Amino acid sequence: DAGVTQSPTHLIKTRGQQVTLRCSPKSGHDTVSWYQQALGQGPQFIFQYYEEEERQRGNFPDRFSGHQFPNYSSELNVNALLLGDSALYLCASSLGGAIKNIQYFGAGTRLSVL
Amino acid sequence: GNSVTQMEGPVTLSEEAFLTINCTYTATGYPSLFWYVQYPGEGLQLLLKATKADDKGSNKGFEATYRKETTSFHLEKGSVQVSDSAVYFCALRVGGGNKLTFGTGTQLKVEL
């Protein structure tokens, strides 16, 4: 049973570019959340997707956008990259929106903005 | 707003020593509390959780008790192993949805 998979593992971009990160949820899961983890910090919640809609959003500018596909996989898009966007981006999946459901995390995509 | 405060690391212990990692929180509402562990190069793994006051979460010899009166959820283990070396994150969730609010993490190093 595959867990949460993210691609690519590492990515290098330059300031002002756009980037797309991808996430496949754990088998049987239908909800995907994205987090940004800066070096030496805890993860910060970006947003959550369920039934192909953004359901909850953290304190991130609208340069950060996402999408969920009918197969429950998800993309995170970041436009007009800033140096401060350099971080580990984590995807987490769970089943439904129930508060008791556990989130399973992928290993992340490390984005470096030069 | 919601926030989590953890003791700063790194925490360095000898194998078989007793571990405590402090975690306190502030929350608007009644949170569920979690401890996640992150091994090098891996994603976060849920270690244990508690959903109401006085609940004790436990897993793999680790345990933490939800203390509403002190707004704390300290992580403890009676005898650590080298394989426990990792970064530990305390987190909370309030209300519906999936948003987890994390602390800054505490690195644990266990030496022989």
Short mmCIF file of C-alpha atoms in Angstrom, two decimals, chain A residues 4-113:
data_model
loop_
_atom_site.label_atom_id
_atom_site.label_comp_id
_atom_site.label_asym_id
_atom_site.label_seq_id
_atom_site.Cartn_x
_atom_site.Cartn_y
_atom_site.Cartn_z
CA VAL A 4 1.63 9.69 0.29
CA THR A 5 3.96 10.37 -2.63
CA GLN A 6 5.26 13.75 -3.70
CA SER A 7 7.17 14.89 -6.76
CA PRO A 8 9.69 16.14 -7.47
CA THR A 9 11.92 15.51 -4.46
CA HIS A 10 14.02 18.60 -5.03
CA LEU A 11 13.53 21.66 -7.18
CA ILE A 12 15.59 24.77 -7.88
CA LYS A 13 13.93 27.89 -9.29
CA THR A 14 14.85 31.52 -9.68
CA ARG A 15 13.03 34.48 -8.24
CA GLY A 16 9.91 35.44 -10.21
CA GLN A 17 9.38 32.01 -11.72
CA GLN A 18 6.40 29.77 -11.19
CA VAL A 19 6.46 26.24 -9.76
CA THR A 20 4.08 23.27 -9.57
CA LEU A 21 4.40 20.55 -6.95
CA ARG A 22 2.47 17.30 -7.06
CA CYS A 23 0.99 14.95 -4.50
CA SER A 24 -0.67 11.55 -4.67
CA PRO A 25 -2.60 10.69 -1.51
CA LYS A 26 -2.47 7.44 0.34
CA SER A 27 -4.69 4.78 -1.18
CA GLY A 28 -8.28 5.27 -0.07
CA HIS A 29 -7.81 8.88 1.00
CA ASP A 30 -9.79 11.73 -0.55
CA THR A 31 -8.54 14.83 1.27
CA VAL A 32 -5.23 16.58 0.70
CA SER A 33 -3.60 19.34 2.73
CA TRP A 34 -0.43 21.28 1.96
CA TYR A 35 2.08 22.68 4.44
CA GLN A 36 5.20 24.82 4.13
CA GLN A 37 8.11 24.00 6.45
CA ALA A 38 10.89 26.58 6.54
CA LEU A 39 14.29 25.43 7.76
CA GLY A 40 14.28 24.93 11.52
CA GLN A 41 10.56 25.67 11.82
CA GLY A 42 7.37 23.70 12.19
CA PRO A 43 5.07 23.18 9.20
CA GLN A 44 2.66 25.99 8.37
CA PHE A 45 -0.77 25.10 6.92
CA ILE A 46 -1.35 26.41 3.40
CA PHE A 47 -4.72 24.92 2.41
CA GLN A 48 -6.88 21.80 2.28
CA TYR A 49 -8.67 20.26 -0.70
CA TYR A 50 -11.69 17.99 -0.53
CA GLU A 51 -14.08 17.07 -3.35
CA GLU A 52 -11.91 19.16 -5.71
CA GLU A 53 -12.55 22.36 -3.77
CA GLU A 54 -10.42 24.42 -1.41
CA ARG A 55 -12.07 23.96 1.98
CA GLN A 56 -9.75 25.72 4.38
CA ARG A 57 -6.88 28.13 3.93
CA GLY A 58 -4.05 29.34 6.10
CA ASN A 59 -2.40 32.73 6.10
CA PHE A 60 -0.75 32.56 2.68
CA PRO A 61 -1.04 35.04 -0.20
CA ASP A 62 -2.97 34.17 -3.33
CA ARG A 63 0.33 33.52 -5.13
CA PHE A 64 -0.21 30.09 -3.58
CA SER A 65 -2.95 28.17 -5.34
CA GLY A 66 -3.92 24.58 -5.71
CA HIS A 67 -6.00 22.03 -7.47
CA GLN A 68 -7.41 18.61 -6.72
CA PHE A 69 -8.17 16.15 -9.49
CA PRO A 70 -10.99 13.56 -9.69
CA ASN A 71 -8.49 10.84 -8.65
CA TYR A 72 -7.84 12.88 -5.45
CA SER A 73 -4.28 13.81 -6.40
CA SER A 74 -3.35 17.43 -5.94
CA GLU A 75 -1.06 20.18 -7.18
CA LEU A 76 0.34 23.18 -5.38
CA ASN A 77 1.22 26.16 -7.58
CA VAL A 78 3.31 29.09 -6.47
CA ASN A 79 3.60 32.14 -8.74
CA ALA A 80 6.12 34.98 -8.71
CA LEU A 81 8.53 33.09 -6.48
CA LEU A 82 10.31 34.95 -3.71
CA LEU A 83 13.51 33.97 -1.93
CA GLY A 84 11.40 33.44 1.18
CA ASP A 85 9.42 30.69 -0.55
CA SER A 86 12.43 28.39 -0.17
CA ALA A 87 11.20 25.59 2.08
CA LEU A 88 10.15 21.97 2.34
CA TYR A 89 6.59 21.59 1.06
CA LEU A 90 4.67 18.76 2.67
CA CYS A 91 1.52 17.11 1.48
CA ALA A 92 -0.75 15.27 3.88
CA SER A 93 -3.72 13.08 3.06
CA SER A 94 -6.67 11.83 5.08
CA LEU A 95 -10.08 10.30 4.60
CA GLY A 96 -12.98 12.72 4.50
CA GLY A 97 -13.19 15.89 6.51
CA ALA A 98 -13.91 14.21 9.82
CA ILE A 99 -12.01 15.77 12.65
CA LYS A 100 -10.91 12.42 14.02
CA ASN A 101 -9.16 11.29 10.86
CA ILE A 102 -5.40 11.08 10.96
CA GLN A 103 -3.29 12.93 8.41
CA TYR A 104 -0.48 10.99 6.74
CA PHE A 105 2.44 13.02 5.43
CA GLY A 106 4.67 12.58 2.42
CA ALA A 107 8.43 13.10 2.51
CA GLY A 108 8.06 16.50 0.90
CA THR A 109 9.45 18.54 -1.97
CA ARG A 110 12.41 20.77 -1.14
CA LEU A 111 12.16 24.00 -3.10
CA SER A 112 15.14 26.32 -3.38
CA VAL A 113 14.58 29.79 -4.85
#
